[in-house]
Short mmCIF file of N, CA, C and O in Angstrom, two decimals:
data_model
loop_
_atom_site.label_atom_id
_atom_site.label_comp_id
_atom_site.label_asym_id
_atom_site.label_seq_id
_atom_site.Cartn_x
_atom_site.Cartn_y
_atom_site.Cartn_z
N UNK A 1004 88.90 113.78 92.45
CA UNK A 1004 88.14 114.31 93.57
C UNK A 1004 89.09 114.51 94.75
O UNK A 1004 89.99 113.72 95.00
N UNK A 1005 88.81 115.75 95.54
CA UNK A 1005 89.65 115.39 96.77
C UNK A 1005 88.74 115.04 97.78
O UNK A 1005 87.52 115.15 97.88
N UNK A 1006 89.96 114.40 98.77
CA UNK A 1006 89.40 114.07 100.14
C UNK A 1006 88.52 114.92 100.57
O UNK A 1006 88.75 116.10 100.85
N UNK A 1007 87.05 114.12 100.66
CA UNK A 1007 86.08 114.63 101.33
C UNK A 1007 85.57 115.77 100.18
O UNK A 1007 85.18 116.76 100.80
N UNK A 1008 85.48 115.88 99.29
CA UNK A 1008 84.74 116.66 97.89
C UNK A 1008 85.00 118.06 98.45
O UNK A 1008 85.88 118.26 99.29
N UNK A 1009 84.07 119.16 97.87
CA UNK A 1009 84.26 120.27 97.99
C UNK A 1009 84.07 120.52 99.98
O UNK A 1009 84.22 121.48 100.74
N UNK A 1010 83.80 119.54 100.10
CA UNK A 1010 83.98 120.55 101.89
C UNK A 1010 85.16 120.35 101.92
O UNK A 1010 85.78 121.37 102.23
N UNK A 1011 85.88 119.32 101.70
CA UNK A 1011 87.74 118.91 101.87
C UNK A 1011 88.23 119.91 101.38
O UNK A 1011 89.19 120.28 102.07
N UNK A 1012 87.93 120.98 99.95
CA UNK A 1012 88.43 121.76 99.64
C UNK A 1012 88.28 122.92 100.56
O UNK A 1012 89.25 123.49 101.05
N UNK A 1013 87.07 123.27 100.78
CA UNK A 1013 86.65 124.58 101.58
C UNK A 1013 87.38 124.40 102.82
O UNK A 1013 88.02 125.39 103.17
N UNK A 1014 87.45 123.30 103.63
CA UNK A 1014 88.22 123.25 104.58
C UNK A 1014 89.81 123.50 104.71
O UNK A 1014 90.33 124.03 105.70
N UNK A 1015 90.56 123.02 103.51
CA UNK A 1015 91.85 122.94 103.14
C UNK A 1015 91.96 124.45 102.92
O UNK A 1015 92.77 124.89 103.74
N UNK A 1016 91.38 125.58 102.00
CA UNK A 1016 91.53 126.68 101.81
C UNK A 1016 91.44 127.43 103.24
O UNK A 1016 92.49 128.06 103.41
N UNK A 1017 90.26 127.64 104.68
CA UNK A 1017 90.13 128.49 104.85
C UNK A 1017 91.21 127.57 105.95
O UNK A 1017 90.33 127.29 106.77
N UNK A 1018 92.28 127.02 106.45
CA UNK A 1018 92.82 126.90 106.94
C UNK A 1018 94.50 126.94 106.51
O UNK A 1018 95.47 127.06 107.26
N UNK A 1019 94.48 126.84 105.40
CA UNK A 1019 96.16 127.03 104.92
C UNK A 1019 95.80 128.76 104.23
O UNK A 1019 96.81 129.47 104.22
N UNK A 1020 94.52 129.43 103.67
CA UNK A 1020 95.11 130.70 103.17
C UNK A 1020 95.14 131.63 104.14
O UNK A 1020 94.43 132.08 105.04
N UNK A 1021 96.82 131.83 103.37
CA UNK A 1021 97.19 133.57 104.24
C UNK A 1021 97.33 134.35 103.09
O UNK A 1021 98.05 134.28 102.09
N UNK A 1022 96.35 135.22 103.52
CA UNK A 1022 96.14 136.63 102.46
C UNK A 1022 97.97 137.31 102.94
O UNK A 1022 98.75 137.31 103.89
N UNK A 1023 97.84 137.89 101.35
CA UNK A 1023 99.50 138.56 101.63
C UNK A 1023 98.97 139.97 102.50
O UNK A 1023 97.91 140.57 102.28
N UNK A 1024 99.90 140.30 103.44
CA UNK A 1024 99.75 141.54 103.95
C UNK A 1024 100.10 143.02 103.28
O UNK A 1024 99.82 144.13 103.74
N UNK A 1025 100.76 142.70 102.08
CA UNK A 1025 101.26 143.94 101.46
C UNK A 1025 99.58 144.16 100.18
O UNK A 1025 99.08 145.19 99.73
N UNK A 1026 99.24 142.87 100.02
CA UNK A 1026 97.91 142.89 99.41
C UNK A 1026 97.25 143.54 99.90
O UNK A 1026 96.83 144.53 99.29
N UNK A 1027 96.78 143.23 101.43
CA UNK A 1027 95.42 143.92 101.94
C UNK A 1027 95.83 145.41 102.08
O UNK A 1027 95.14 146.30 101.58
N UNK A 1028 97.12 145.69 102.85
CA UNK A 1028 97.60 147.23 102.85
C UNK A 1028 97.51 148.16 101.35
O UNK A 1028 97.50 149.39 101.32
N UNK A 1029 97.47 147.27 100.16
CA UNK A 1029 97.17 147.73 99.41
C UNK A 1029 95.84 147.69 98.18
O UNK A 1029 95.81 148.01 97.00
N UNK A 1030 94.73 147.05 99.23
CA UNK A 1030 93.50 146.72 98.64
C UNK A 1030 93.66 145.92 97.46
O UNK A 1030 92.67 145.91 96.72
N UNK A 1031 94.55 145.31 97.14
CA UNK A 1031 94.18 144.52 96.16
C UNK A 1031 93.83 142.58 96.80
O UNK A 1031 94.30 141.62 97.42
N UNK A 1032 92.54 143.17 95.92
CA UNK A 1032 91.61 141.70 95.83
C UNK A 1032 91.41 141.11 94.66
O UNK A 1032 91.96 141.65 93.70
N UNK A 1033 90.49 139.71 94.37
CA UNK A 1033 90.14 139.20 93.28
C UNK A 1033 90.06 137.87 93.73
O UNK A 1033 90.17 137.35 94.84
N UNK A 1034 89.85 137.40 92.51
CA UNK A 1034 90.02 136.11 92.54
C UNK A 1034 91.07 135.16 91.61
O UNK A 1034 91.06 135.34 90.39
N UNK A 1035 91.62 134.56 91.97
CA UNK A 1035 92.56 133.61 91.26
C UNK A 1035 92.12 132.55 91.12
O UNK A 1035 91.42 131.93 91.92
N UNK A 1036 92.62 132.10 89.68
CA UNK A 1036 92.29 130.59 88.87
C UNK A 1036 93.49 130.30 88.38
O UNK A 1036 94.34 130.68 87.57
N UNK A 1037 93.12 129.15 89.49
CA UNK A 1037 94.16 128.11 88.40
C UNK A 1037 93.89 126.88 87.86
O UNK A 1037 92.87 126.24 88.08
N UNK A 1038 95.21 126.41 86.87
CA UNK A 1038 94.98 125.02 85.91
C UNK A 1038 95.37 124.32 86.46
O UNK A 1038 96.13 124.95 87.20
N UNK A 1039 95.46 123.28 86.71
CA UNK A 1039 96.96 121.90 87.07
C UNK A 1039 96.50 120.68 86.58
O UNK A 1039 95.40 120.69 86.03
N UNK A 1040 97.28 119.35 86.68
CA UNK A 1040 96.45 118.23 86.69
C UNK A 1040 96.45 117.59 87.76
O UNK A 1040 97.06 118.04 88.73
N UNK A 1041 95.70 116.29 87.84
CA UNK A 1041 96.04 115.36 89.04
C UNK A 1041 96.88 114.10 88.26
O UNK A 1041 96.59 113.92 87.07
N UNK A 1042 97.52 113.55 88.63
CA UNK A 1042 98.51 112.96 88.37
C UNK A 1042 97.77 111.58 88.57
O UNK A 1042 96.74 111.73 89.23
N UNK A 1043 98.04 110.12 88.14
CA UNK A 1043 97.77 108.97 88.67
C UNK A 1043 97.99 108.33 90.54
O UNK A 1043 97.51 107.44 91.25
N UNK A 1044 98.81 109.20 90.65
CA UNK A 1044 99.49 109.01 92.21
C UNK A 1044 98.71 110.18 93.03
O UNK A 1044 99.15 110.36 94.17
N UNK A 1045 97.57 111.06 92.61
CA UNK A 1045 97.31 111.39 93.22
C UNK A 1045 97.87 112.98 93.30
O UNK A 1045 97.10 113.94 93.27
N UNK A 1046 98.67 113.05 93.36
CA UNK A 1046 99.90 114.17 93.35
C UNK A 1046 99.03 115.45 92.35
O UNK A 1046 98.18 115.26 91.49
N UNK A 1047 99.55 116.62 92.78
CA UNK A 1047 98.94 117.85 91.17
C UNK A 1047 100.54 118.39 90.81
O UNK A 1047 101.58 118.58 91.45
N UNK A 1048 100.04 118.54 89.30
CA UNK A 1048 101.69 118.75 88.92
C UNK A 1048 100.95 119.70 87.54
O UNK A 1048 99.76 119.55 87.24
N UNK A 1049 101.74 120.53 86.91
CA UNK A 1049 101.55 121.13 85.91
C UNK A 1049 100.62 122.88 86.17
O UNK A 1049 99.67 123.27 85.48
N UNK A 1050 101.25 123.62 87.30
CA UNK A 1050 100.42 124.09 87.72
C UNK A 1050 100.42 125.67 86.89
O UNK A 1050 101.15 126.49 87.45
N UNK A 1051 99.77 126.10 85.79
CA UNK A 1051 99.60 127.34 86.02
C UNK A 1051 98.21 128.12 86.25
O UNK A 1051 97.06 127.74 86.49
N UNK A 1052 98.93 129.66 86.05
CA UNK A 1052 97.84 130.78 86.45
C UNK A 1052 96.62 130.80 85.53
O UNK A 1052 97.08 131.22 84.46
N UNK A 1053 95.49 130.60 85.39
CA UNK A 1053 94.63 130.71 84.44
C UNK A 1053 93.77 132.09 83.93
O UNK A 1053 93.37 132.35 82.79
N UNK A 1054 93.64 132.92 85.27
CA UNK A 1054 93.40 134.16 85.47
C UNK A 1054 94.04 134.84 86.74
O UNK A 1054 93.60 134.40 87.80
N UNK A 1055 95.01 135.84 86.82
CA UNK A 1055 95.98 136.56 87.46
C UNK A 1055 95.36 137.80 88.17
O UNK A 1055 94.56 138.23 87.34
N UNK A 1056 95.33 138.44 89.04
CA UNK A 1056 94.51 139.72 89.69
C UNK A 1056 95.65 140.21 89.70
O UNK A 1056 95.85 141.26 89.09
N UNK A 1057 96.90 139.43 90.56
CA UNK A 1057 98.41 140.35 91.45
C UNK A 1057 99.08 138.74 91.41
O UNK A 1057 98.61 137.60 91.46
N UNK A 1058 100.22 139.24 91.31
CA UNK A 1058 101.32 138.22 91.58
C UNK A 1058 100.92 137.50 93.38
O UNK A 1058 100.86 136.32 93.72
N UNK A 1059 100.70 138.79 94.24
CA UNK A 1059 101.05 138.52 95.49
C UNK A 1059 100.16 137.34 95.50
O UNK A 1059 100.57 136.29 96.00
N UNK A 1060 98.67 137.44 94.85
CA UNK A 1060 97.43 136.81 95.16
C UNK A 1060 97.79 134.92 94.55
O UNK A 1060 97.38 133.80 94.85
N UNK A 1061 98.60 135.42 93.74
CA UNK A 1061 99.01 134.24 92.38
C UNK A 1061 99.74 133.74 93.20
O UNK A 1061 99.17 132.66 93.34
N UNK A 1062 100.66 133.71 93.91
CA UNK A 1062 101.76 133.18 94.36
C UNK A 1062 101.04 132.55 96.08
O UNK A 1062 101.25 131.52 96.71
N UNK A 1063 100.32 133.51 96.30
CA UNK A 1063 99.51 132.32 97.35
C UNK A 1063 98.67 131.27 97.06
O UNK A 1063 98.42 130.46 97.95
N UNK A 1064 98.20 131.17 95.95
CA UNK A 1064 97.54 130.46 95.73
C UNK A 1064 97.82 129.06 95.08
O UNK A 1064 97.13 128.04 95.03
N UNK A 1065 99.12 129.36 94.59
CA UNK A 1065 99.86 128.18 94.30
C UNK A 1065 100.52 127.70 95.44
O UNK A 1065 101.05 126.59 95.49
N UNK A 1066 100.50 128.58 96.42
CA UNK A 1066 101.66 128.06 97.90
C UNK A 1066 100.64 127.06 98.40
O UNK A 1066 101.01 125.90 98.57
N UNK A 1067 99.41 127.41 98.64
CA UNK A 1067 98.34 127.07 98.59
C UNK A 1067 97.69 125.60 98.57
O UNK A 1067 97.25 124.84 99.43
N UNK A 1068 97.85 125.54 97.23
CA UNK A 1068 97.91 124.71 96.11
C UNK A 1068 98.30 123.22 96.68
O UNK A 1068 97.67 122.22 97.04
N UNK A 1069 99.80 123.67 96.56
CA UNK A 1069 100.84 122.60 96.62
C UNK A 1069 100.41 122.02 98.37
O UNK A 1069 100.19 120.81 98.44
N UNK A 1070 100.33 122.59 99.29
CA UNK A 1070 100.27 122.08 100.35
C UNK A 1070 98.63 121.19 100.85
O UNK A 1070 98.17 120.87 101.95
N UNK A 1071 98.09 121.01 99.29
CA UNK A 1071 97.06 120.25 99.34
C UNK A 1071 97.59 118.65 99.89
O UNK A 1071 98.75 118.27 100.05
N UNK A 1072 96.42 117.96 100.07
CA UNK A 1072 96.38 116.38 100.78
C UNK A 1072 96.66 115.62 98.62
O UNK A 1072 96.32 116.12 97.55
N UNK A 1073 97.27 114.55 98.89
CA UNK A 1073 97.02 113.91 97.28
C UNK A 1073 95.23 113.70 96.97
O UNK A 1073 94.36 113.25 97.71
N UNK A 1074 95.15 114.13 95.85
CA UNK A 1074 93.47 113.74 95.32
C UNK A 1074 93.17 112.64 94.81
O UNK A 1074 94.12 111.94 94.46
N UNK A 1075 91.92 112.17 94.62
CA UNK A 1075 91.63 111.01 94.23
C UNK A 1075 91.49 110.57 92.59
O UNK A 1075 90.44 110.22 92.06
N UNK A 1076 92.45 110.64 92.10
CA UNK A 1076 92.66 110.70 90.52
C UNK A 1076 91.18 109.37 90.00
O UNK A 1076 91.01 108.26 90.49
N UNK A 1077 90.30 110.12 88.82
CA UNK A 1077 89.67 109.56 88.29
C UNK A 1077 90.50 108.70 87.50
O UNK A 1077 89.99 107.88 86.74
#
């Protein structure tokens, strides 16, 4: 779980994502999924793309990702 459940998430997203600018100049949208795990320490490690729209979108979302708080490993 992370800190504070899905509002911790919703909060963490609409404050660390930056849409790429060469994205929006070029209308590409979607949505990105990804895999990872949570680690015992909390930590996410093992991260890939599960469904891809654009690299640009993929690569924020792992930037993303990583600059999460540690989660609460079941």
């Amino acid at each position: 779980m992370y800190p504070n459940g899905t509002e911790g998430v919703h909060k963490h997203i609409n404050k660390h994502l930056f849409y790429p600018h060469d994205a929006y100049l070029n209308w590409i949208e979607g949505t990105v999924i990804l895999r990872f795990f949570i680690e015992t320490d909390g930590s996410i490690s093992n991260i890939e793309i599960y469904k891809e729209v654009h690299p640009l979108l993929s690569n924020e979302a792992i930037r993303m990702l990583k600059k999460m708080k540690p989660w609460v490993p079941g």
